[in-house]
Amino acid sequence: MRLANRGRKMECKFYKKHNEQFKNMKNFEKINTIGYYSCILLALALFLSIQFQRILGIWVSLLFLIAMILKGNRLNFDKILDKKILYGMLIFVGTPYIIAIIDGGILARLDMDDYVKFLLFFPLAFFLNTKEKIFKFLKTLLVGAAISLLITLGIFVKNYNTWKNPKGFAYERIYFELPTQDFANIMCIVLLFLISFLCFYKIEDKSKNLKFKMILFALVILDNFILLVNRSKMVYICLIPTIIYILWKKNKKYILSFLTMCFGTYFVLPKAISDRLQYIIKFKQDPSSNLRLIFWDGAMKAIEKSPITGMQSKERWDFTRKYYKQRGIYEYVMQFYPNFEKHNMKNGLDTHNMYLQYWVYFGIGFISLILLFFMIIPSRLIKMSYYKINKYSYNLSKYVALEIALKASFICYLIQGTTEINLNNQSMIIAFVMLLCMINFMFKNENSILKEKNELEIL
């Protein structure tokens, strides 16, 4: 009897423990679901609200930390992530803090909180862990971009007279919600995705395929128009080579037509746009372009003085001011870049180049940037083979389109970084970690996706 009672007690304890574990699993499944839908909202917020970007970024990160309490989630997360991307990201984010602690402390350098935002990559990679979730996330990004473009079109119509008649170098820039150059840069990436899916994504049903292509084509036209009236010079610098890359993958014959179209279009563009475009070549006549040359020169001089640990913000502020006065250009900088004032040191120390910005602040730590952006991520992109194996397959056409879009967009992002500090701009950081999340998914799941495609073809 005693043995029987003891057995029943142990059995009750086992079932009680099992039920508690089951309830915990259910609770964590809810957290994972909430995390996924929060990522979907973040996709909309990227285009529609800077405040919600910040709030949702923190919220998604907290949900991720809670989810990681469960061992099963940790094991799953370990399978989801490519190890080289994982370590490359941790080294890239950790290096600034190590350098700062060694040389003057974290408070001695501005923008230190920006690098923590790159860790948002990990929650995104965890919650967007299936092909269904990735493509729903992409659709949401498309919806957010379309809404933003339509609102921007309304702003352009409303402000047309001001836009048409600029006063000197005070150009009216057309954009919505995001900082003007971030808006242009992100819409360039959106355009590359649209063109890639227009070229490579195929639906077997001809009627559905035609409707889908018409929607994509309309969005390409709208996006291209908004980028033109935005008047960013970087748009042309980053888009021409990346669109050529997409066309080269589609059909090399299209490249000549594209270049001819670009050349011919220049002569029919409104004077308000063509006058701005000529400053890509006549950069000395354009304060916006000339200031960048000045800022890059000042950054290089600071790097020469402190190449190992970089410069603290106050030290660099004093050094840069003194250097500009020695060159006799301080008044010019103040005239055309009024943000260059002591009470606004953050803007005053903007090099307008993400590579120099990281290098001048963290010296030899610049190696971590090279490791992630020019070695690890490119190696993952190069190894993708959806296009090589399945460029004519209906089943995998969306993966081919996504592969080409990711490669073109990453090149675009690197080019954009030559004139803007994308590593310190919130919206550009979020856009980058979204790209990296998709790169990680495509690289890690290539074998299983190709295997699934082959099985479908056999059936």
Short mmCIF file of C-alpha atoms in Angstrom, two decimals:
data_model
loop_
_atom_site.label_atom_id
_atom_site.label_comp_id
_atom_site.label_asym_id
_atom_site.label_seq_id
_atom_site.Cartn_x
_atom_site.Cartn_y
_atom_site.Cartn_z
CA MET A 1 0.00 0.00 0.00
CA ARG A 2 2.77 2.40 0.94
CA LEU A 3 4.58 1.63 -2.31
CA ALA A 4 1.36 2.18 -4.27
CA ASN A 5 0.69 5.53 -2.54
CA ARG A 6 4.28 6.62 -3.11
CA GLY A 7 3.95 5.65 -6.79
CA ARG A 8 0.74 7.67 -7.16
CA LYS A 9 2.38 10.70 -5.52
CA MET A 10 5.38 10.49 -7.87
CA GLU A 11 3.02 10.11 -10.82
CA CYS A 12 1.06 13.19 -9.70
CA LYS A 13 4.28 15.19 -9.34
CA PHE A 14 5.37 14.09 -12.81
CA TYR A 15 2.10 15.15 -14.43
CA LYS A 16 2.05 18.40 -12.47
CA LYS A 17 5.59 19.22 -13.60
CA HIS A 18 4.75 18.17 -17.15
CA ASN A 19 1.63 20.39 -17.17
CA GLU A 20 3.63 23.35 -15.86
CA GLN A 21 6.21 22.85 -18.60
CA PHE A 22 3.41 22.60 -21.18
CA LYS A 23 1.87 25.87 -19.91
CA ASN A 24 5.28 27.55 -20.06
CA MET A 25 5.71 26.34 -23.63
CA LYS A 26 2.29 27.76 -24.52
CA ASN A 27 3.19 31.11 -22.93
CA PHE A 28 6.46 31.28 -24.87
CA GLU A 29 4.64 30.40 -28.08
CA LYS A 30 2.41 33.41 -27.46
CA ILE A 31 5.49 35.58 -26.92
CA ASN A 32 6.95 34.31 -30.20
CA THR A 33 3.68 35.13 -31.99
CA ILE A 34 3.53 38.61 -30.45
CA GLY A 35 7.17 39.12 -31.43
CA TYR A 36 6.42 38.18 -35.04
CA TYR A 37 3.50 40.62 -35.33
CA SER A 38 5.59 43.31 -33.64
CA CYS A 39 8.17 42.81 -36.42
CA ILE A 40 5.36 43.27 -38.96
CA LEU A 41 4.44 46.57 -37.29
CA LEU A 42 8.10 47.59 -37.35
CA ALA A 43 8.08 47.07 -41.13
CA LEU A 44 5.29 49.68 -41.38
CA ALA A 45 6.96 51.99 -38.86
CA LEU A 46 10.14 52.08 -40.95
CA PHE A 47 8.28 54.30 -43.44
CA LEU A 48 5.56 55.91 -41.35
CA SER A 49 6.84 56.84 -37.88
CA ILE A 50 10.29 57.47 -36.40
CA GLN A 51 8.86 57.37 -32.87
CA PHE A 52 7.25 53.97 -33.43
CA GLN A 53 10.52 52.69 -34.90
CA ARG A 54 12.18 53.40 -31.58
CA ILE A 55 9.34 52.05 -29.43
CA LEU A 56 8.88 48.86 -31.47
CA GLY A 57 12.63 48.29 -31.62
CA ILE A 58 12.80 48.28 -27.81
CA TRP A 59 9.62 46.19 -27.51
CA VAL A 60 10.80 43.52 -29.97
CA SER A 61 14.16 43.34 -28.18
CA LEU A 62 12.46 42.82 -24.80
CA LEU A 63 10.25 40.06 -26.21
CA PHE A 64 13.35 38.40 -27.65
CA LEU A 65 15.11 38.47 -24.26
CA ILE A 66 12.05 36.91 -22.59
CA ALA A 67 11.84 34.24 -25.31
CA MET A 68 15.50 33.35 -24.76
CA ILE A 69 14.70 32.21 -21.20
CA LEU A 70 13.34 28.98 -22.67
CA LYS A 71 16.06 26.48 -23.56
CA GLY A 72 14.17 25.31 -26.65
CA ASN A 73 14.16 28.84 -28.04
CA ARG A 74 17.88 29.20 -27.40
CA LEU A 75 18.60 25.94 -29.23
CA ASN A 76 16.36 26.99 -32.11
CA PHE A 77 18.01 30.42 -32.26
CA ASP A 78 21.41 28.75 -32.48
CA LYS A 79 20.22 26.85 -35.57
CA ILE A 80 18.69 29.94 -37.19
CA LEU A 81 21.81 32.12 -37.15
CA ASP A 82 24.82 31.85 -39.41
CA LYS A 83 27.79 31.78 -37.06
CA LYS A 84 29.99 34.12 -39.10
CA ILE A 85 27.26 36.77 -39.26
CA LEU A 86 26.64 36.28 -35.52
CA TYR A 87 30.28 36.81 -34.52
CA GLY A 88 30.84 39.53 -37.11
CA MET A 89 27.90 41.53 -35.77
CA LEU A 90 28.97 41.10 -32.13
CA ILE A 91 32.53 42.20 -32.94
CA PHE A 92 31.28 45.19 -34.95
CA VAL A 93 28.91 46.34 -32.18
CA GLY A 94 31.27 45.56 -29.30
CA THR A 95 34.41 47.21 -30.72
CA PRO A 96 33.26 50.84 -30.23
CA TYR A 97 32.51 50.19 -26.55
CA ILE A 98 35.85 48.48 -25.96
CA ILE A 99 37.71 51.38 -27.61
CA ALA A 100 35.63 53.94 -25.69
CA ILE A 101 36.26 52.25 -22.32
CA ILE A 102 40.00 52.15 -23.03
CA ASP A 103 40.10 55.78 -24.15
CA GLY A 104 38.08 58.18 -22.02
CA GLY A 105 34.87 56.25 -21.39
CA ILE A 106 31.61 55.85 -23.30
CA LEU A 107 30.38 59.39 -22.50
CA ALA A 108 33.43 60.88 -24.21
CA ARG A 109 32.08 59.89 -27.63
CA LEU A 110 28.74 60.87 -29.13
CA ASP A 111 26.38 58.43 -30.83
CA MET A 112 27.52 55.44 -28.75
CA ASP A 113 23.91 54.35 -28.27
CA ASP A 114 23.52 54.02 -32.05
CA TYR A 115 25.58 50.84 -32.28
CA VAL A 116 23.35 48.99 -29.81
CA LYS A 117 20.52 49.35 -32.33
CA PHE A 118 22.30 46.95 -34.67
CA LEU A 119 21.51 44.20 -32.16
CA LEU A 120 17.91 44.42 -33.37
CA PHE A 121 19.13 42.01 -36.05
CA PHE A 122 18.95 39.14 -33.54
CA PRO A 123 15.24 39.54 -32.60
CA LEU A 124 14.32 39.97 -36.27
CA ALA A 125 16.24 36.84 -37.26
CA PHE A 126 14.57 34.88 -34.43
CA PHE A 127 10.96 35.98 -34.97
CA LEU A 128 11.11 35.92 -38.80
CA ASN A 129 12.35 32.36 -38.96
CA THR A 130 10.25 30.80 -41.76
CA LYS A 131 9.80 31.55 -45.45
CA GLU A 132 6.12 32.39 -44.87
CA LYS A 133 7.05 34.96 -42.23
CA ILE A 134 9.86 36.44 -44.34
CA PHE A 135 7.61 37.00 -47.36
CA LYS A 136 4.74 38.38 -45.27
CA PHE A 137 7.28 40.75 -43.77
CA LEU A 138 8.33 41.73 -47.31
CA LYS A 139 4.70 42.36 -48.29
CA THR A 140 4.27 44.61 -45.26
CA LEU A 141 7.39 46.55 -46.21
CA LEU A 142 5.89 46.99 -49.68
CA VAL A 143 2.62 48.28 -48.22
CA GLY A 144 4.47 50.72 -45.93
CA ALA A 145 6.59 51.97 -48.83
CA ALA A 146 3.54 52.39 -51.08
CA ILE A 147 1.68 54.42 -48.42
CA SER A 148 4.77 56.59 -47.86
CA LEU A 149 5.22 57.19 -51.61
CA LEU A 150 1.57 58.19 -52.05
CA ILE A 151 1.73 60.62 -49.11
CA THR A 152 4.96 62.05 -50.50
CA LEU A 153 3.27 62.53 -53.89
CA GLY A 154 0.57 64.56 -52.13
CA ILE A 155 3.25 66.67 -50.41
CA PHE A 156 4.90 67.31 -53.78
CA VAL A 157 1.63 68.48 -55.35
CA LYS A 158 0.96 70.74 -52.38
CA ASN A 159 4.45 72.29 -52.36
CA TYR A 160 4.99 72.29 -56.11
CA ASN A 161 5.49 76.05 -56.51
CA THR A 162 8.11 76.18 -53.74
CA TRP A 163 9.83 73.11 -55.19
CA LYS A 164 9.84 74.56 -58.73
CA ASN A 165 11.40 77.89 -57.74
CA PRO A 166 14.38 77.22 -55.44
CA LYS A 167 16.21 80.19 -53.95
CA GLY A 168 19.94 79.83 -54.55
CA PHE A 169 21.15 76.60 -53.00
CA ALA A 170 18.12 76.29 -50.69
CA TYR A 171 16.43 73.44 -52.58
CA GLU A 172 13.02 72.19 -51.50
CA ARG A 173 13.44 68.45 -50.87
CA ILE A 174 10.38 66.20 -51.13
CA TYR A 175 10.11 63.47 -48.48
CA PHE A 176 7.84 62.08 -45.76
CA GLU A 177 8.46 61.44 -42.05
CA LEU A 178 12.09 60.25 -42.31
CA PRO A 179 15.08 62.62 -42.53
CA THR A 180 15.31 63.66 -46.17
CA GLN A 181 18.43 61.69 -47.14
CA ASP A 182 17.36 58.60 -45.18
CA PHE A 183 14.07 58.76 -47.08
CA ALA A 184 15.89 58.90 -50.42
CA ASN A 185 18.31 56.11 -49.47
CA ILE A 186 15.58 53.73 -48.28
CA MET A 187 13.40 54.44 -51.31
CA CYS A 188 16.39 53.56 -53.52
CA ILE A 189 16.54 50.16 -51.81
CA VAL A 190 12.76 49.77 -52.25
CA LEU A 191 13.14 50.57 -55.96
CA LEU A 192 15.78 47.87 -56.37
CA PHE A 193 13.48 45.31 -54.73
CA LEU A 194 10.61 46.35 -57.00
CA ILE A 195 12.74 46.09 -60.15
CA SER A 196 14.16 42.71 -59.10
CA PHE A 197 10.72 41.20 -58.45
CA LEU A 198 9.41 42.78 -61.66
CA CYS A 199 12.22 41.08 -63.59
CA PHE A 200 12.44 37.69 -61.87
CA TYR A 201 9.25 36.82 -59.97
CA LYS A 202 6.82 34.73 -62.02
CA ILE A 203 3.33 33.39 -61.26
CA GLU A 204 2.11 30.40 -63.27
CA ASP A 205 -1.38 31.86 -63.63
CA LYS A 206 -0.89 34.32 -66.51
CA SER A 207 -3.76 36.58 -65.44
CA LYS A 208 -2.45 36.88 -61.85
CA ASN A 209 1.07 37.31 -63.13
CA LEU A 210 0.03 40.20 -65.38
CA LYS A 211 -1.88 41.97 -62.57
CA PHE A 212 1.06 41.55 -60.20
CA LYS A 213 3.54 42.88 -62.76
CA MET A 214 1.29 45.88 -63.47
CA ILE A 215 1.18 46.75 -59.75
CA LEU A 216 4.96 46.43 -59.48
CA PHE A 217 5.48 48.52 -62.62
CA ALA A 218 3.20 51.28 -61.29
CA LEU A 219 5.14 51.34 -58.01
CA VAL A 220 8.45 51.46 -59.91
CA ILE A 221 7.23 54.52 -61.82
CA LEU A 222 5.94 56.20 -58.64
CA ASP A 223 9.13 55.45 -56.66
CA ASN A 224 11.32 56.66 -59.52
CA PHE A 225 9.30 59.88 -59.80
CA ILE A 226 9.52 60.59 -56.06
CA LEU A 227 13.29 59.98 -56.10
CA LEU A 228 13.65 62.42 -59.00
CA VAL A 229 11.75 65.22 -57.25
CA ASN A 230 13.59 64.50 -53.99
CA ARG A 231 16.67 65.90 -55.78
CA SER A 232 19.23 63.76 -53.97
CA LYS A 233 22.43 63.42 -56.02
CA MET A 234 23.26 60.15 -54.27
CA VAL A 235 20.20 58.55 -55.88
CA TYR A 236 21.91 58.48 -59.27
CA ILE A 237 25.29 57.46 -57.92
CA CYS A 238 23.93 54.41 -56.09
CA LEU A 239 21.11 53.38 -58.44
CA ILE A 240 22.78 53.37 -61.86
CA PRO A 241 25.36 50.64 -61.07
CA THR A 242 22.92 48.54 -59.03
CA ILE A 243 20.15 48.66 -61.64
CA ILE A 244 22.76 47.70 -64.25
CA TYR A 245 23.59 44.69 -62.05
CA ILE A 246 19.93 43.58 -61.98
CA LEU A 247 19.58 44.05 -65.75
CA TRP A 248 22.82 42.15 -66.33
CA LYS A 249 21.34 39.21 -64.43
CA LYS A 250 18.08 39.47 -66.39
CA ASN A 251 19.42 40.12 -69.90
CA LYS A 252 22.65 41.95 -70.77
CA LYS A 253 20.95 43.47 -73.83
CA TYR A 254 18.83 45.67 -71.55
CA ILE A 255 21.86 47.53 -70.18
CA LEU A 256 22.49 49.60 -73.30
CA SER A 257 18.81 50.55 -73.48
CA PHE A 258 18.89 51.59 -69.84
CA LEU A 259 21.99 53.77 -70.26
CA THR A 260 20.52 55.34 -73.41
CA MET A 261 17.31 56.08 -71.48
CA CYS A 262 19.28 57.69 -68.63
CA PHE A 263 21.26 59.86 -71.05
CA GLY A 264 18.18 60.92 -73.00
CA THR A 265 16.07 61.55 -69.90
CA TYR A 266 18.58 64.08 -68.57
CA PHE A 267 17.76 66.49 -71.41
CA VAL A 268 14.01 66.38 -70.82
CA LEU A 269 14.12 66.69 -67.03
CA PRO A 270 12.82 69.92 -65.50
CA LYS A 271 15.54 72.52 -64.97
CA ALA A 272 14.94 72.30 -61.21
CA ILE A 273 16.27 68.72 -61.33
CA SER A 274 18.88 68.88 -64.12
CA ASP A 275 20.60 71.90 -62.52
CA ARG A 276 21.03 69.90 -59.34
CA LEU A 277 22.32 66.83 -61.19
CA GLN A 278 25.20 68.67 -62.83
CA TYR A 279 26.76 69.19 -59.39
CA ILE A 280 27.68 65.50 -59.31
CA ILE A 281 30.48 66.53 -61.69
CA LYS A 282 30.77 70.25 -60.86
CA PHE A 283 31.02 69.47 -57.14
CA LYS A 284 33.21 72.47 -56.36
CA GLN A 285 30.35 74.79 -57.34
CA ASP A 286 27.88 73.10 -54.99
CA PRO A 287 28.25 73.83 -51.25
CA SER A 288 26.58 70.51 -50.39
CA SER A 289 29.18 68.54 -52.36
CA ASN A 290 32.11 70.79 -51.50
CA LEU A 291 31.34 70.59 -47.77
CA ARG A 292 31.58 66.83 -47.92
CA LEU A 293 35.08 67.10 -49.35
CA ILE A 294 35.98 69.45 -46.50
CA PHE A 295 34.51 67.12 -43.86
CA TRP A 296 36.30 64.09 -45.34
CA ASP A 297 39.60 65.97 -45.34
CA GLY A 298 39.09 67.01 -41.69
CA ALA A 299 38.28 63.42 -40.73
CA MET A 300 41.40 62.07 -42.46
CA LYS A 301 43.59 64.60 -40.64
CA ALA A 302 42.05 63.52 -37.32
CA ILE A 303 42.71 59.87 -38.19
CA GLU A 304 46.34 60.68 -38.99
CA LYS A 305 46.74 62.31 -35.57
CA SER A 306 45.07 59.49 -33.59
CA PRO A 307 45.07 56.27 -35.69
CA ILE A 308 44.96 53.70 -32.87
CA THR A 309 42.09 54.64 -30.54
CA GLY A 310 40.48 57.37 -32.60
CA MET A 311 39.38 60.70 -31.14
CA GLN A 312 36.95 61.62 -28.40
CA SER A 313 34.17 64.00 -29.46
CA LYS A 314 35.43 67.10 -27.61
CA GLU A 315 39.01 66.50 -28.74
CA ARG A 316 37.91 66.10 -32.33
CA TRP A 317 35.66 69.14 -32.14
CA ASP A 318 38.57 71.35 -31.05
CA PHE A 319 40.95 69.76 -33.56
CA THR A 320 38.54 70.12 -36.51
CA ARG A 321 37.69 73.71 -35.71
CA LYS A 322 41.35 74.64 -35.46
CA TYR A 323 42.17 72.80 -38.70
CA TYR A 324 39.41 74.56 -40.66
CA LYS A 325 40.61 77.94 -39.40
CA GLN A 326 44.17 77.10 -40.45
CA ARG A 327 42.90 76.28 -43.95
CA GLY A 328 40.85 79.48 -44.02
CA ILE A 329 37.55 77.68 -44.64
CA TYR A 330 35.90 77.97 -41.23
CA GLU A 331 33.64 80.86 -42.30
CA TYR A 332 32.63 78.97 -45.44
CA VAL A 333 31.63 75.96 -43.35
CA MET A 334 29.67 78.16 -40.94
CA GLN A 335 27.90 79.90 -43.82
CA PHE A 336 26.67 76.78 -45.60
CA TYR A 337 26.53 74.38 -42.64
CA PRO A 338 25.17 76.35 -39.66
CA ASN A 339 24.90 73.12 -37.62
CA PHE A 340 28.65 73.37 -37.14
CA GLU A 341 28.34 75.00 -33.72
CA LYS A 342 29.48 73.95 -30.28
CA HIS A 343 25.97 73.62 -28.84
CA ASN A 344 25.18 71.19 -31.67
CA MET A 345 28.38 69.15 -31.58
CA LYS A 346 26.72 65.97 -32.85
CA ASN A 347 25.80 67.53 -36.19
CA GLY A 348 29.03 69.52 -36.27
CA LEU A 349 31.08 66.31 -36.18
CA ASP A 350 29.09 64.58 -38.93
CA THR A 351 31.64 63.50 -41.56
CA HIS A 352 28.89 62.57 -44.06
CA ASN A 353 30.67 59.26 -44.59
CA MET A 354 29.86 56.19 -42.48
CA TYR A 355 33.31 54.66 -42.97
CA LEU A 356 35.23 57.77 -41.92
CA GLN A 357 32.80 58.39 -39.04
CA TYR A 358 33.52 54.95 -37.57
CA TRP A 359 37.25 55.18 -38.30
CA VAL A 360 37.80 58.65 -36.85
CA TYR A 361 36.03 57.71 -33.61
CA PHE A 362 37.42 54.21 -33.09
CA GLY A 363 40.76 54.08 -34.89
CA ILE A 364 42.05 50.55 -35.36
CA GLY A 365 38.56 49.29 -34.48
CA PHE A 366 37.74 50.10 -38.12
CA ILE A 367 38.91 46.55 -38.88
CA SER A 368 35.65 45.26 -37.37
CA LEU A 369 33.68 47.26 -39.94
CA ILE A 370 35.76 45.83 -42.79
CA LEU A 371 35.27 42.33 -41.38
CA LEU A 372 31.46 42.53 -41.31
CA PHE A 373 30.66 44.71 -44.32
CA PHE A 374 33.36 43.70 -46.77
CA MET A 375 34.17 40.12 -45.86
CA ILE A 376 31.43 38.24 -43.98
CA ILE A 377 28.26 39.63 -45.59
CA PRO A 378 29.66 39.57 -49.17
CA SER A 379 30.83 35.97 -48.66
CA ARG A 380 27.27 34.97 -47.71
CA LEU A 381 25.77 36.77 -50.70
CA ILE A 382 28.27 35.28 -53.14
CA LYS A 383 27.51 31.74 -51.95
CA MET A 384 23.78 32.07 -52.66
CA SER A 385 22.93 30.02 -55.75
CA TYR A 386 19.17 30.36 -56.28
CA TYR A 387 19.74 32.31 -59.51
CA LYS A 388 22.40 29.96 -60.89
CA ILE A 389 20.31 26.81 -60.37
CA ASN A 390 16.72 27.95 -60.71
CA LYS A 391 16.41 31.21 -62.63
CA TYR A 392 13.71 29.72 -64.91
CA SER A 393 11.71 27.94 -62.20
CA TYR A 394 8.25 29.15 -61.15
CA ASN A 395 8.63 27.44 -57.79
CA LEU A 396 11.76 29.35 -56.83
CA SER A 397 11.33 32.59 -58.78
CA LYS A 398 10.54 34.58 -55.64
CA TYR A 399 13.79 33.38 -54.05
CA VAL A 400 15.72 34.31 -57.18
CA ALA A 401 14.12 37.77 -57.11
CA LEU A 402 14.92 38.15 -53.40
CA GLU A 403 18.53 37.03 -53.89
CA ILE A 404 19.16 39.57 -56.68
CA ALA A 405 17.35 42.29 -54.69
CA LEU A 406 19.45 41.64 -51.58
CA LYS A 407 22.73 41.70 -53.52
CA ALA A 408 21.83 44.92 -55.35
CA SER A 409 20.50 46.56 -52.16
CA PHE A 410 23.59 45.73 -50.13
CA ILE A 411 25.84 47.24 -52.81
CA CYS A 412 23.52 50.26 -52.85
CA TYR A 413 23.81 50.60 -49.06
CA LEU A 414 27.61 50.50 -49.22
CA ILE A 415 27.67 53.22 -51.89
CA GLN A 416 25.24 55.40 -49.93
CA GLY A 417 27.57 55.17 -46.95
CA THR A 418 30.20 57.22 -48.78
CA THR A 419 28.15 60.42 -48.35
CA GLU A 420 26.02 59.72 -45.26
CA ILE A 421 26.65 58.33 -41.76
CA ASN A 422 24.23 55.42 -42.16
CA LEU A 423 25.76 53.69 -39.13
CA ASN A 424 24.43 56.49 -36.94
CA ASN A 425 21.00 57.10 -38.51
CA GLN A 426 18.22 55.14 -36.81
CA SER A 427 16.08 54.45 -39.90
CA MET A 428 19.10 53.35 -41.94
CA ILE A 429 20.23 51.04 -39.12
CA ILE A 430 16.80 49.41 -39.02
CA ALA A 431 16.75 49.09 -42.82
CA PHE A 432 20.19 47.45 -42.70
CA VAL A 433 19.31 44.90 -40.00
CA MET A 434 16.19 44.00 -41.99
CA LEU A 435 18.37 43.34 -45.04
CA LEU A 436 20.81 41.32 -42.94
CA CYS A 437 17.95 39.29 -41.44
CA MET A 438 16.84 38.29 -44.96
CA ILE A 439 20.43 37.57 -46.04
CA ASN A 440 20.88 35.31 -43.01
CA PHE A 441 17.59 33.47 -43.73
CA MET A 442 18.35 32.97 -47.44
CA PHE A 443 21.86 31.70 -46.73
CA LYS A 444 20.92 29.36 -43.87
CA ASN A 445 17.87 27.86 -45.59
CA GLU A 446 19.14 27.50 -49.15
CA ASN A 447 19.65 23.73 -48.99
CA SER A 448 16.21 23.02 -47.49
CA ILE A 449 14.47 25.36 -49.98
CA LEU A 450 16.21 23.78 -52.98
CA LYS A 451 15.42 20.29 -51.65
CA GLU A 452 11.75 21.23 -51.22
CA LYS A 453 11.67 22.59 -54.77
CA ASN A 454 13.15 19.38 -56.20
CA GLU A 455 10.61 17.27 -54.32
CA LEU A 456 7.76 19.36 -55.74
CA GLU A 457 9.11 18.92 -59.27
CA ILE A 458 9.31 15.12 -58.81
CA LEU A 459 5.69 15.04 -57.66
#
